[in-house]
PDB file of C-alpha atoms in Angstrom:
ATOM      1  CA  MET A   1      87.970  99.542 149.014  1.00 52.00           C
ATOM      2  CA  ASP A   2      86.317 102.872 148.992  1.00 67.00           C
ATOM      3  CA  ASP A   3      84.087 102.914 145.731  1.00 68.00           C
ATOM      4  CA  ALA A   4      85.402 106.572 144.774  1.00 73.00           C
ATOM      5  CA  LEU A   5      89.212 105.470 145.452  1.00 74.00           C
ATOM      6  CA  LEU A   6      88.312 102.431 142.908  1.00 75.00           C
ATOM      7  CA  VAL A   7      86.817 104.462 140.253  1.00 77.00           C
ATOM      8  CA  VAL A   8      89.853 106.963 140.213  1.00 81.00           C
ATOM      9  CA  LEU A   9      92.053 103.987 140.018  1.00 82.00           C
ATOM     10  CA  LEU A  10      90.146 102.273 137.109  1.00 82.00           C
ATOM     11  CA  LEU A  11      90.001 105.605 135.286  1.00 85.00           C
ATOM     12  CA  ALA A  12      94.091 106.121 136.176  1.00 87.00           C
ATOM     13  CA  ASP A  13      94.674 102.960 135.052  1.00 87.00           C
ATOM     14  CA  ALA A  14      92.502 103.168 131.836  1.00 87.00           C
ATOM     15  CA  THR A  15      94.468 106.386 131.292  1.00 89.00           C
ATOM     16  CA  ILE A  16      97.708 104.760 131.544  1.00 91.00           C
ATOM     17  CA  ARG A  17      96.919 101.776 129.137  1.00 91.00           C
ATOM     18  CA  VAL A  18      95.273 104.388 126.296  1.00 90.00           C
ATOM     19  CA  ALA A  19      98.189 106.834 126.789  1.00 93.00           C
ATOM     20  CA  THR A  20     101.136 104.579 126.148  1.00 94.00           C
ATOM     21  CA  PRO A  21     100.819 104.257 122.357  1.00 95.00           C
ATOM     22  CA  LEU A  22     100.150 108.075 122.388  1.00 94.00           C
ATOM     23  CA  VAL A  23     103.102 108.797 124.311  1.00 96.00           C
ATOM     24  CA  LEU A  24     105.123 106.613 122.119  1.00 96.00           C
ATOM     25  CA  ALA A  25     103.990 108.293 118.687  1.00 96.00           C
ATOM     26  CA  ALA A  26     104.478 111.720 120.182  1.00 96.00           C
ATOM     27  CA  PHE A  27     108.296 110.739 121.336  1.00 96.00           C
ATOM     28  CA  ALA A  28     108.528 109.434 117.782  1.00 95.00           C
ATOM     29  CA  ALA A  29     107.502 112.742 116.238  1.00 95.00           C
ATOM     30  CA  LEU A  30     109.709 114.554 118.730  1.00 95.00           C
ATOM     31  CA  TYR A  31     112.632 112.973 117.668  1.00 95.00           C
ATOM     32  CA  SER A  32     111.876 113.469 113.790  1.00 94.00           C
ATOM     33  CA  GLU A  33     110.771 117.116 114.119  1.00 93.00           C
ATOM     34  CA  ARG A  34     113.449 118.344 116.473  1.00 93.00           C
ATOM     35  CA  ALA A  35     115.802 117.201 113.543  1.00 92.00           C
ATOM     36  CA  GLY A  36     113.669 119.513 111.007  1.00 91.00           C
ATOM     37  CA  VAL A  37     111.673 116.617 109.615  1.00 93.00           C
ATOM     38  CA  VAL A  38     107.970 116.677 110.049  1.00 91.00           C
ATOM     39  CA  ASP A  39     106.228 113.512 110.011  1.00 90.00           C
ATOM     40  CA  ILE A  40     102.278 113.215 109.811  1.00 92.00           C
ATOM     41  CA  GLY A  41     102.948 109.438 108.691  1.00 93.00           C
ATOM     42  CA  LEU A  42     102.609 108.376 112.360  1.00 95.00           C
ATOM     43  CA  GLU A  43      99.387 106.942 112.005  1.00 95.00           C
ATOM     44  CA  GLY A  44     100.374 104.591 108.678  1.00 95.00           C
ATOM     45  CA  LYS A  45     103.230 103.562 110.484  1.00 96.00           C
ATOM     46  CA  MET A  46     101.647 102.688 113.693  1.00 96.00           C
ATOM     47  CA  LEU A  47      99.004 100.643 111.548  1.00 96.00           C
ATOM     48  CA  ALA A  48     101.945  98.928 109.809  1.00 96.00           C
ATOM     49  CA  GLY A  49     103.391  98.042 113.109  1.00 96.00           C
ATOM     50  CA  ALA A  50     100.288  96.924 114.545  1.00 95.00           C
ATOM     51  CA  PHE A  51      99.948  94.367 111.640  1.00 96.00           C
ATOM     52  CA  PHE A  52     103.061  93.093 111.232  1.00 96.00           C
ATOM     53  CA  ALA A  53     103.124  92.463 115.286  1.00 96.00           C
ATOM     54  CA  ALA A  54      99.820  90.491 115.149  1.00 95.00           C
ATOM     55  CA  ALA A  55     100.346  88.448 112.020  1.00 95.00           C
ATOM     56  CA  VAL A  56     103.934  87.445 112.876  1.00 95.00           C
ATOM     57  CA  ALA A  57     102.686  86.673 116.590  1.00 95.00           C
ATOM     58  CA  SER A  58      99.982  84.367 114.992  1.00 93.00           C
ATOM     59  CA  SER A  59     102.051  82.807 112.719  1.00 92.00           C
ATOM     60  CA  THR A  60     104.975  82.041 114.996  1.00 93.00           C
ATOM     61  CA  GLY A  61     103.136  82.141 118.525  1.00 91.00           C
ATOM     62  CA  SER A  62     106.046  84.460 119.577  1.00 93.00           C
ATOM     63  CA  PRO A  63     104.912  88.313 120.651  1.00 94.00           C
ATOM     64  CA  TRP A  64     108.769  89.091 120.646  1.00 96.00           C
ATOM     65  CA  LEU A  65     109.107  88.140 117.097  1.00 96.00           C
ATOM     66  CA  GLY A  66     105.819  90.195 116.283  1.00 95.00           C
ATOM     67  CA  LEU A  67     107.297  93.289 117.864  1.00 96.00           C
ATOM     68  CA  GLY A  68     110.574  92.709 115.712  1.00 96.00           C
ATOM     69  CA  ALA A  69     108.636  92.526 112.782  1.00 96.00           C
ATOM     70  CA  ALA A  70     106.654  95.758 113.884  1.00 96.00           C
ATOM     71  CA  VAL A  71     109.611  97.533 114.470  1.00 97.00           C
ATOM     72  CA  ALA A  72     111.306  96.393 110.883  1.00 97.00           C
ATOM     73  CA  ALA A  73     107.878  97.523 108.957  1.00 96.00           C
ATOM     74  CA  SER A  74     107.938 100.692 110.503  1.00 97.00           C
ATOM     75  CA  VAL A  75     111.459 101.743 110.251  1.00 97.00           C
ATOM     76  CA  VAL A  76     111.160 100.875 106.578  1.00 97.00           C
ATOM     77  CA  LEU A  77     108.245 103.244 106.042  1.00 96.00           C
ATOM     78  CA  ALA A  78     110.356 105.492 107.879  1.00 96.00           C
ATOM     79  CA  LEU A  79     113.158 105.157 105.484  1.00 96.00           C
ATOM     80  CA  VAL A  80     110.856 105.887 102.833  1.00 96.00           C
ATOM     81  CA  HIS A  81     109.902 108.774 104.243  1.00 95.00           C
ATOM     82  CA  GLY A  82     113.458 109.935 104.844  1.00 94.00           C
ATOM     83  CA  PHE A  83     114.401 109.222 101.361  1.00 95.00           C
ATOM     84  CA  ALA A  84     111.529 111.302  99.962  1.00 93.00           C
ATOM     85  CA  CYS A  85     112.151 114.059 102.185  1.00 92.00           C
ATOM     86  CA  ILE A  86     115.773 114.119 103.057  1.00 92.00           C
ATOM     87  CA  THR A  87     117.421 112.764 100.036  1.00 92.00           C
ATOM     88  CA  HIS A  88     115.191 114.398  97.306  1.00 91.00           C
ATOM     89  CA  LYS A  89     113.808 117.319  99.007  1.00 90.00           C
ATOM     90  CA  GLY A  90     110.248 116.242  98.667  1.00 89.00           C
ATOM     91  CA  ASN A  91     107.363 117.499 100.633  1.00 91.00           C
ATOM     92  CA  GLN A  92     107.343 116.365 103.953  1.00 92.00           C
ATOM     93  CA  VAL A  93     103.560 116.656 104.662  1.00 92.00           C
ATOM     94  CA  VAL A  94     102.745 114.878 101.271  1.00 93.00           C
ATOM     95  CA  SER A  95     104.892 112.006 102.046  1.00 93.00           C
ATOM     96  CA  GLY A  96     103.780 111.553 105.289  1.00 93.00           C
ATOM     97  CA  MET A  97     100.189 111.426 103.786  1.00 94.00           C
ATOM     98  CA  ALA A  98     101.171 108.877 101.191  1.00 95.00           C
ATOM     99  CA  ILE A  99     102.523 106.496 103.763  1.00 95.00           C
ATOM    100  CA  ASN A 100      98.975 106.908 105.675  1.00 95.00           C
ATOM    101  CA  ILE A 101      96.938 106.422 102.970  1.00 95.00           C
ATOM    102  CA  LEU A 102      98.904 103.325 101.448  1.00 95.00           C
ATOM    103  CA  VAL A 103      99.172 101.474 104.656  1.00 95.00           C
ATOM    104  CA  ALA A 104      95.213 101.910 105.307  1.00 93.00           C
ATOM    105  CA  GLY A 105      94.633 100.086 102.379  1.00 92.00           C
ATOM    106  CA  LEU A 106      97.525  97.666 102.322  1.00 93.00           C
ATOM    107  CA  ALA A 107      97.442  96.475 105.593  1.00 93.00           C
ATOM    108  CA  PRO A 108      93.697  95.125 105.640  1.00 92.00           C
ATOM    109  CA  THR A 109      94.798  93.703 101.872  1.00 92.00           C
ATOM    110  CA  LEU A 110      97.565  91.532 103.338  1.00 93.00           C
ATOM    111  CA  ALA A 111      95.711  90.541 106.070  1.00 91.00           C
ATOM    112  CA  TYR A 112      93.026  89.259 103.974  1.00 91.00           C
ATOM    113  CA  ALA A 113      95.571  87.611 101.905  1.00 90.00           C
ATOM    114  CA  TRP A 114      97.257  86.161 104.724  1.00 90.00           C
ATOM    115  CA  PHE A 115      94.643  84.930 107.119  1.00 88.00           C
ATOM    116  CA  ARG A 116      91.216  85.216 104.850  1.00 84.00           C
ATOM    117  CA  GLN A 117      89.379  86.667 107.705  1.00 83.00           C
ATOM    118  CA  GLY A 118      87.914  89.681 106.255  1.00 82.00           C
ATOM    119  CA  GLY A 119      91.070  92.146 106.315  1.00 84.00           C
ATOM    120  CA  GLN A 120      91.995  91.300 110.184  1.00 88.00           C
ATOM    121  CA  THR A 121      94.273  88.628 111.870  1.00 91.00           C
ATOM    122  CA  PRO A 122      93.069  86.022 114.194  1.00 91.00           C
ATOM    123  CA  LEU A 123      92.479  86.210 118.051  1.00 92.00           C
ATOM    124  CA  LEU A 124      95.846  85.884 119.690  1.00 92.00           C
ATOM    125  CA  PRO A 125      95.782  83.560 122.378  1.00 91.00           C
ATOM    126  CA  GLY A 126      97.748  84.638 125.985  1.00 87.00           C
ATOM    127  CA  GLU A 127     101.201  83.445 125.203  1.00 91.00           C
ATOM    128  CA  ALA A 128     101.134  85.151 121.603  1.00 92.00           C
ATOM    129  CA  ARG A 129     100.704  88.517 123.517  1.00 93.00           C
ATOM    130  CA  LEU A 130     103.315  90.745 125.053  1.00 91.00           C
ATOM    131  CA  PRO A 131     103.238  89.859 128.799  1.00 91.00           C
ATOM    132  CA  GLN A 132     102.480  91.963 131.913  1.00 89.00           C
ATOM    133  CA  VAL A 133     105.083  92.625 134.503  1.00 86.00           C
ATOM    134  CA  ARG A 134     104.480  90.773 137.847  1.00 83.00           C
ATOM    135  CA  LEU A 135     105.754  92.829 141.040  1.00 78.00           C
ATOM    136  CA  PRO A 136     106.515  91.394 144.445  1.00 78.00           C
ATOM    137  CA  GLY A 137     104.941  92.489 147.573  1.00 70.00           C
ATOM    138  CA  VAL A 138     101.337  92.866 146.434  1.00 67.00           C
ATOM    139  CA  GLU A 139     100.283  90.710 149.062  1.00 69.00           C
ATOM    140  CA  ALA A 140     102.174  92.713 151.703  1.00 69.00           C
ATOM    141  CA  LEU A 141     100.877  95.857 150.741  1.00 70.00           C
ATOM    142  CA  SER A 142      97.477  94.687 150.336  1.00 69.00           C
ATOM    143  CA  GLY A 143      96.294  95.544 153.848  1.00 69.00           C
ATOM    144  CA  VAL A 144      97.916  99.169 153.296  1.00 74.00           C
ATOM    145  CA  PRO A 145      95.509 102.083 153.152  1.00 72.00           C
ATOM    146  CA  VAL A 146      95.524 103.841 149.711  1.00 73.00           C
ATOM    147  CA  LEU A 147      99.177 102.632 148.932  1.00 76.00           C
ATOM    148  CA  GLY A 148      97.897  98.818 148.495  1.00 75.00           C
ATOM    149  CA  PRO A 149      95.213  99.364 146.245  1.00 77.00           C
ATOM    150  CA  VAL A 150      97.363 101.916 144.173  1.00 78.00           C
ATOM    151  CA  TYR A 151     100.298  99.515 143.936  1.00 75.00           C
ATOM    152  CA  ARG A 152      97.978  96.702 142.919  1.00 76.00           C
ATOM    153  CA  GLU A 153      95.749  98.401 140.536  1.00 73.00           C
ATOM    154  CA  LEU A 154      98.218 100.768 138.699  1.00 76.00           C
ATOM    155  CA  ILE A 155     101.553  99.518 139.239  1.00 80.00           C
ATOM    156  CA  ASP A 156     101.526  95.731 139.584  1.00 74.00           C
ATOM    157  CA  ASP A 157     100.668  94.018 136.418  1.00 78.00           C
ATOM    158  CA  ALA A 158     101.361  96.350 133.917  1.00 84.00           C
ATOM    159  CA  ASN A 159     102.049  95.528 130.676  1.00 90.00           C
ATOM    160  CA  VAL A 160     106.100  95.536 129.663  1.00 93.00           C
ATOM    161  CA  LEU A 161     105.603  97.892 127.143  1.00 94.00           C
ATOM    162  CA  ILE A 162     104.156 100.384 129.595  1.00 93.00           C
ATOM    163  CA  TRP A 163     107.367  99.926 131.505  1.00 93.00           C
ATOM    164  CA  LEU A 164     109.162 100.732 128.468  1.00 94.00           C
ATOM    165  CA  THR A 165     107.525 103.698 127.982  1.00 95.00           C
ATOM    166  CA  VAL A 166     108.494 105.390 130.867  1.00 94.00           C
ATOM    167  CA  LEU A 167     112.093 104.529 130.284  1.00 95.00           C
ATOM    168  CA  LEU A 168     111.829 106.267 127.173  1.00 95.00           C
ATOM    169  CA  VAL A 169     110.293 109.431 128.664  1.00 95.00           C
ATOM    170  CA  VAL A 170     113.353 109.695 131.096  1.00 96.00           C
ATOM    171  CA  ALA A 171     115.597 108.724 128.366  1.00 96.00           C
ATOM    172  CA  THR A 172     114.323 111.511 125.872  1.00 96.00           C
ATOM    173  CA  HIS A 173     114.506 113.991 128.639  1.00 95.00           C
ATOM    174  CA  TRP A 174     118.399 113.337 129.278  1.00 96.00           C
ATOM    175  CA  VAL A 175     119.083 112.872 125.159  1.00 95.00           C
ATOM    176  CA  PHE A 176     117.673 116.278 124.550  1.00 93.00           C
ATOM    177  CA  THR A 177     118.899 118.351 127.688  1.00 92.00           C
ATOM    178  CA  ARG A 178     122.664 116.318 128.600  1.00 92.00           C
ATOM    179  CA  SER A 179     123.810 114.164 125.607  1.00 94.00           C
ATOM    180  CA  ARG A 180     125.808 115.406 122.665  1.00 94.00           C
ATOM    181  CA  PHE A 181     123.458 113.770 119.992  1.00 94.00           C
ATOM    182  CA  GLY A 182     120.148 115.187 121.309  1.00 92.00           C
ATOM    183  CA  LEU A 183     121.869 118.914 121.207  1.00 93.00           C
ATOM    184  CA  ARG A 184     123.257 118.047 117.632  1.00 93.00           C
ATOM    185  CA  LEU A 185     119.511 117.055 116.656  1.00 93.00           C
ATOM    186  CA  ARG A 186     118.115 120.435 118.072  1.00 92.00           C
ATOM    187  CA  ALA A 187     120.636 122.365 116.123  1.00 92.00           C
ATOM    188  CA  VAL A 188     120.034 120.337 113.134  1.00 93.00           C
ATOM    189  CA  GLY A 189     116.077 121.626 113.567  1.00 90.00           C
ATOM    190  CA  GLU A 190     117.138 124.949 114.438  1.00 90.00           C
ATOM    191  CA  ASN A 191     119.980 125.776 111.945  1.00 89.00           C
ATOM    192  CA  PRO A 192     121.172 123.068 109.638  1.00 90.00           C
ATOM    193  CA  SER A 193     123.478 125.364 108.116  1.00 89.00           C
ATOM    194  CA  ALA A 194     125.482 126.161 111.399  1.00 88.00           C
ATOM    195  CA  VAL A 195     125.757 122.234 111.884  1.00 89.00           C
ATOM    196  CA  ASP A 196     127.072 121.706 108.303  1.00 87.00           C
ATOM    197  CA  THR A 197     129.716 124.416 108.958  1.00 86.00           C
ATOM    198  CA  ALA A 198     130.745 122.459 112.090  1.00 86.00           C
ATOM    199  CA  GLY A 199     131.628 119.496 109.579  1.00 87.00           C
ATOM    200  CA  LEU A 200     128.401 117.698 110.840  1.00 88.00           C
ATOM    201  CA  SER A 201     126.240 115.931 108.482  1.00 91.00           C
ATOM    202  CA  VAL A 202     122.684 117.054 108.464  1.00 92.00           C
ATOM    203  CA  THR A 203     121.663 114.330 106.100  1.00 92.00           C
ATOM    204  CA  ARG A 204     122.694 111.338 108.697  1.00 94.00           C
ATOM    205  CA  LEU A 205     121.281 113.359 111.795  1.00 94.00           C
ATOM    206  CA  ARG A 206     118.185 113.380 110.131  1.00 94.00           C
ATOM    207  CA  TYR A 207     117.875 110.075 108.947  1.00 96.00           C
ATOM    208  CA  GLN A 208     119.026 108.895 112.522  1.00 96.00           C
ATOM    209  CA  ALA A 209     116.255 110.970 113.827  1.00 95.00           C
ATOM    210  CA  VAL A 210     113.765 109.309 111.383  1.00 95.00           C
ATOM    211  CA  VAL A 211     115.069 105.908 112.135  1.00 96.00           C
ATOM    212  CA  ILE A 212     114.305 106.552 115.789  1.00 96.00           C
ATOM    213  CA  THR A 213     110.814 107.521 114.886  1.00 96.00           C
ATOM    214  CA  GLY A 214     110.352 104.373 112.879  1.00 96.00           C
ATOM    215  CA  VAL A 215     111.686 102.144 116.012  1.00 97.00           C
ATOM    216  CA  LEU A 216     109.009 104.256 118.429  1.00 97.00           C
ATOM    217  CA  THR A 217     105.960 104.071 116.113  1.00 96.00           C
ATOM    218  CA  GLY A 218     106.632 100.590 115.344  1.00 96.00           C
ATOM    219  CA  ILE A 219     106.453  99.367 119.207  1.00 97.00           C
ATOM    220  CA  ALA A 220     103.583 101.587 119.628  1.00 96.00           C
ATOM    221  CA  GLY A 221     101.830  99.625 116.908  1.00 95.00           C
ATOM    222  CA  ALA A 222     102.480  96.352 118.453  1.00 96.00           C
ATOM    223  CA  TYR A 223     101.294  97.465 121.827  1.00 96.00           C
ATOM    224  CA  LEU A 224      97.789  98.348 119.831  1.00 95.00           C
ATOM    225  CA  SER A 225      97.795  94.672 118.525  1.00 93.00           C
ATOM    226  CA  THR A 226      99.501  92.420 121.092  1.00 94.00           C
ATOM    227  CA  ALA A 227      99.594  93.992 124.422  1.00 92.00           C
ATOM    228  CA  HIS A 228      96.255  96.502 124.524  1.00 90.00           C
ATOM    229  CA  GLY A 229      94.458  94.654 122.172  1.00 88.00           C
ATOM    230  CA  ALA A 230      94.661  90.912 120.721  1.00 90.00           C
ATOM    231  CA  GLY A 231      94.896  90.984 117.147  1.00 91.00           C
ATOM    232  CA  PHE A 232      94.955  93.290 114.250  1.00 94.00           C
ATOM    233  CA  VAL A 233      91.545  94.991 112.605  1.00 92.00           C
ATOM    234  CA  ARG A 234      91.052  97.542 110.061  1.00 90.00           C
ATOM    235  CA  ASP A 235      92.142 101.287 111.041  1.00 87.00           C
ATOM    236  CA  MET A 236      92.660 100.248 114.717  1.00 91.00           C
ATOM    237  CA  THR A 237      94.806 103.164 115.240  1.00 91.00           C
ATOM    238  CA  ALA A 238      91.778 105.293 114.766  1.00 86.00           C
ATOM    239  CA  GLY A 239      93.553 108.505 114.511  1.00 87.00           C
ATOM    240  CA  LYS A 240      96.211 108.185 117.500  1.00 90.00           C
ATOM    241  CA  GLY A 241      98.780 109.253 115.085  1.00 91.00           C
ATOM    242  CA  TYR A 242      97.382 112.484 114.617  1.00 90.00           C
ATOM    243  CA  LEU A 243      96.550 113.101 118.333  1.00 90.00           C
ATOM    244  CA  ALA A 244     100.018 112.149 119.004  1.00 92.00           C
ATOM    245  CA  LEU A 245     101.100 115.151 116.611  1.00 91.00           C
ATOM    246  CA  ALA A 246      98.590 117.269 118.577  1.00 88.00           C
ATOM    247  CA  ALA A 247     100.109 116.385 121.848  1.00 90.00           C
ATOM    248  CA  LEU A 248     103.303 117.238 120.459  1.00 92.00           C
ATOM    249  CA  ILE A 249     102.453 120.619 119.263  1.00 88.00           C
ATOM    250  CA  PHE A 250     100.374 121.453 122.432  1.00 86.00           C
ATOM    251  CA  GLY A 251     103.673 120.395 124.359  1.00 88.00           C
ATOM    252  CA  LYS A 252     105.518 122.676 122.372  1.00 88.00           C
ATOM    253  CA  TRP A 253     108.020 120.070 121.075  1.00 91.00           C
ATOM    254  CA  ARG A 254     109.347 119.492 124.518  1.00 91.00           C
ATOM    255  CA  PRO A 255     109.242 116.150 126.433  1.00 92.00           C
ATOM    256  CA  TRP A 256     107.427 116.544 129.794  1.00 93.00           C
ATOM    257  CA  PRO A 257     104.685 118.960 128.547  1.00 91.00           C
ATOM    258  CA  THR A 258     104.040 116.437 125.624  1.00 93.00           C
ATOM    259  CA  LEU A 259     103.567 113.581 128.215  1.00 94.00           C
ATOM    260  CA  PHE A 260     101.109 115.833 130.139  1.00 92.00           C
ATOM    261  CA  ALA A 261      99.434 116.527 126.943  1.00 90.00           C
ATOM    262  CA  CYS A 262      99.177 112.508 125.934  1.00 92.00           C
ATOM    263  CA  LEU A 263      97.856 111.821 129.453  1.00 92.00           C
ATOM    264  CA  LEU A 264      95.153 114.437 129.010  1.00 88.00           C
ATOM    265  CA  PHE A 265      94.042 113.111 125.715  1.00 87.00           C
ATOM    266  CA  ALA A 266      94.254 109.491 127.120  1.00 89.00           C
ATOM    267  CA  PHE A 267      92.080 110.599 130.180  1.00 88.00           C
ATOM    268  CA  THR A 268      89.417 112.007 127.784  1.00 85.00           C
ATOM    269  CA  ASP A 269      89.398 108.760 125.963  1.00 82.00           C
ATOM    270  CA  ALA A 270      88.970 106.702 129.164  1.00 81.00           C
ATOM    271  CA  VAL A 271      86.347 109.209 130.458  1.00 80.00           C
ATOM    272  CA  GLN A 272      84.197 108.834 127.313  1.00 76.00           C
ATOM    273  CA  VAL A 273      84.539 104.886 127.571  1.00 71.00           C
ATOM    274  CA  ARG A 274      83.024 104.866 131.088  1.00 71.00           C
ATOM    275  CA  LEU A 275      80.074 107.502 130.353  1.00 69.00           C
ATOM    276  CA  GLN A 276      78.932 105.431 127.718  1.00 65.00           C
ATOM    277  CA  GLY A 277      75.351 104.576 128.318  1.00 62.00           C
ATOM    278  CA  VAL A 278      75.561 105.803 131.904  1.00 64.00           C
ATOM    279  CA  PRO A 279      72.425 108.286 132.651  1.00 65.00           C
ATOM    280  CA  LEU A 280      73.783 111.599 133.903  1.00 62.00           C
ATOM    281  CA  PRO A 281      71.508 114.060 136.095  1.00 66.00           C
ATOM    282  CA  VAL A 282      69.365 116.285 134.392  1.00 62.00           C
ATOM    283  CA  VAL A 283      70.968 115.372 131.035  1.00 60.00           C
ATOM    284  CA  GLY A 284      70.052 111.674 131.309  1.00 63.00           C
ATOM    285  CA  VAL A 285      71.907 109.153 128.910  1.00 66.00           C
ATOM    286  CA  ILE A 286      74.047 111.157 126.273  1.00 66.00           C
ATOM    287  CA  PRO A 287      74.184 109.555 122.867  1.00 69.00           C
ATOM    288  CA  VAL A 288      77.301 107.219 122.283  1.00 66.00           C
ATOM    289  CA  GLN A 289      78.298 109.257 119.287  1.00 69.00           C
ATOM    290  CA  PHE A 290      78.632 112.382 121.182  1.00 70.00           C
ATOM    291  CA  ILE A 291      80.700 110.894 123.831  1.00 69.00           C
ATOM    292  CA  GLN A 292      82.963 109.194 121.481  1.00 70.00           C
ATOM    293  CA  MET A 293      83.930 112.697 119.655  1.00 75.00           C
ATOM    294  CA  LEU A 294      84.873 114.150 123.053  1.00 73.00           C
ATOM    295  CA  PRO A 295      88.890 113.165 122.661  1.00 73.00           C
ATOM    296  CA  TYR A 296      88.996 115.130 119.307  1.00 75.00           C
ATOM    297  CA  VAL A 297      86.717 117.862 120.525  1.00 78.00           C
ATOM    298  CA  LEU A 298      89.042 118.257 123.271  1.00 73.00           C
ATOM    299  CA  THR A 299      92.205 118.001 120.527  1.00 73.00           C
ATOM    300  CA  VAL A 300      90.444 121.016 118.315  1.00 76.00           C
ATOM    301  CA  LEU A 301      89.850 123.117 121.304  1.00 76.00           C
ATOM    302  CA  LEU A 302      93.549 122.806 122.622  1.00 71.00           C
ATOM    303  CA  LEU A 303      94.937 123.339 119.149  1.00 69.00           C
ATOM    304  CA  ALA A 304      93.006 126.555 118.801  1.00 70.00           C
ATOM    305  CA  GLY A 305      94.005 127.889 121.771  1.00 67.00           C
ATOM    306  CA  PHE A 306      97.692 127.062 121.882  1.00 59.00           C
ATOM    307  CA  VAL A 307      98.950 126.363 118.367  1.00 56.00           C
ATOM    308  CA  GLY A 308      99.383 130.282 117.695  1.00 57.00           C
ATOM    309  CA  ARG A 309     101.807 130.320 120.873  1.00 65.00           C
ATOM    310  CA  ALA A 310     103.740 127.146 120.043  1.00 69.00           C
ATOM    311  CA  VAL A 311     106.751 127.836 117.825  1.00 76.00           C
ATOM    312  CA  ALA A 312     108.049 124.952 116.027  1.00 77.00           C
ATOM    313  CA  PRO A 313     111.700 124.407 115.280  1.00 82.00           C
ATOM    314  CA  ARG A 314     112.786 126.818 112.643  1.00 81.00           C
ATOM    315  CA  ALA A 315     114.106 124.453 109.981  1.00 78.00           C
ATOM    316  CA  SER A 316     111.110 122.037 110.805  1.00 79.00           C
ATOM    317  CA  GLY A 317     109.604 121.085 107.474  1.00 78.00           C
ATOM    318  CA  VAL A 318     112.250 122.819 105.349  1.00 77.00           C
ATOM    319  CA  PRO A 319     114.421 120.660 103.205  1.00 79.00           C
ATOM    320  CA  TYR A 320     118.019 121.595 103.601  1.00 75.00           C
ATOM    321  CA  VAL A 321     119.787 122.421 100.310  1.00 73.00           C
ATOM    322  CA  LYS A 322     123.770 122.721 100.832  1.00 72.00           C
ATOM    323  CA  GLU A 323     124.968 126.131  99.867  1.00 64.00           C
ATOM    324  CA  ARG A 324     127.700 125.937  97.525  1.00 56.00           C
TER     325      ARG A 324
END
């Protein structure tokens, strides 16, 4: 295989793997914010999902039970957020930050109490991690130029949650452009009074949206600890929930631009991993700390350039008070 093609394929493979939790979290926020509920608690729900997925998978040996536990924990937190913001009209930003702060301290504490390993779970064996999907025809295509390496490196042996994320992107586009449920979510995020007048429950639609958010962030957390990684460590989300929100804003609350933004952030992250310790022409070896900040610098630059032109759903962040 040509060296240049190999480098490109390795970068593309790393980008897809890093982008998967970002896409899941960003699309989770898409459902919530399209329904008018701001959710900056993505980070906390992902972290909770990562902990419970790894803890249950380590205790039972089943990654699927771990995935179920991750989704359940994240949905509970999503319902807490909904109870505070939808039922009691609380401040949505404060509620989301409270969830982030709560889980950041609670997850390592539970991990220490459960496993006594310094706030992390034991290393997961292969059978306790979510499986890769092996596709047929790898050997048959191995001799085909370009197509063979692309099929082997990018498509074959991808994790099952990566394929689930691909289906999620397509399904979300269909939901928001073709389905009645998606159109109602968009309406409740733009004009909840009109939705209420039409005889639909604003509260019910918003709760449905935050539950979907909980499911997707739980899957994202499970991916981090039982697919991309092999166990839970403190703060392993490393700001991915905030990056997902930035991608959603950059994508102007639309599925395909949001996917592009997630891939862009993930590509930057993949590049910074490859550049660590590599001597570059003229400048030499760049300090690791400088390279590690590249994804976050890109986030700030993109938001500074685009957030002024990105218009959020009109009712986003505004509690709905029914007119009497």
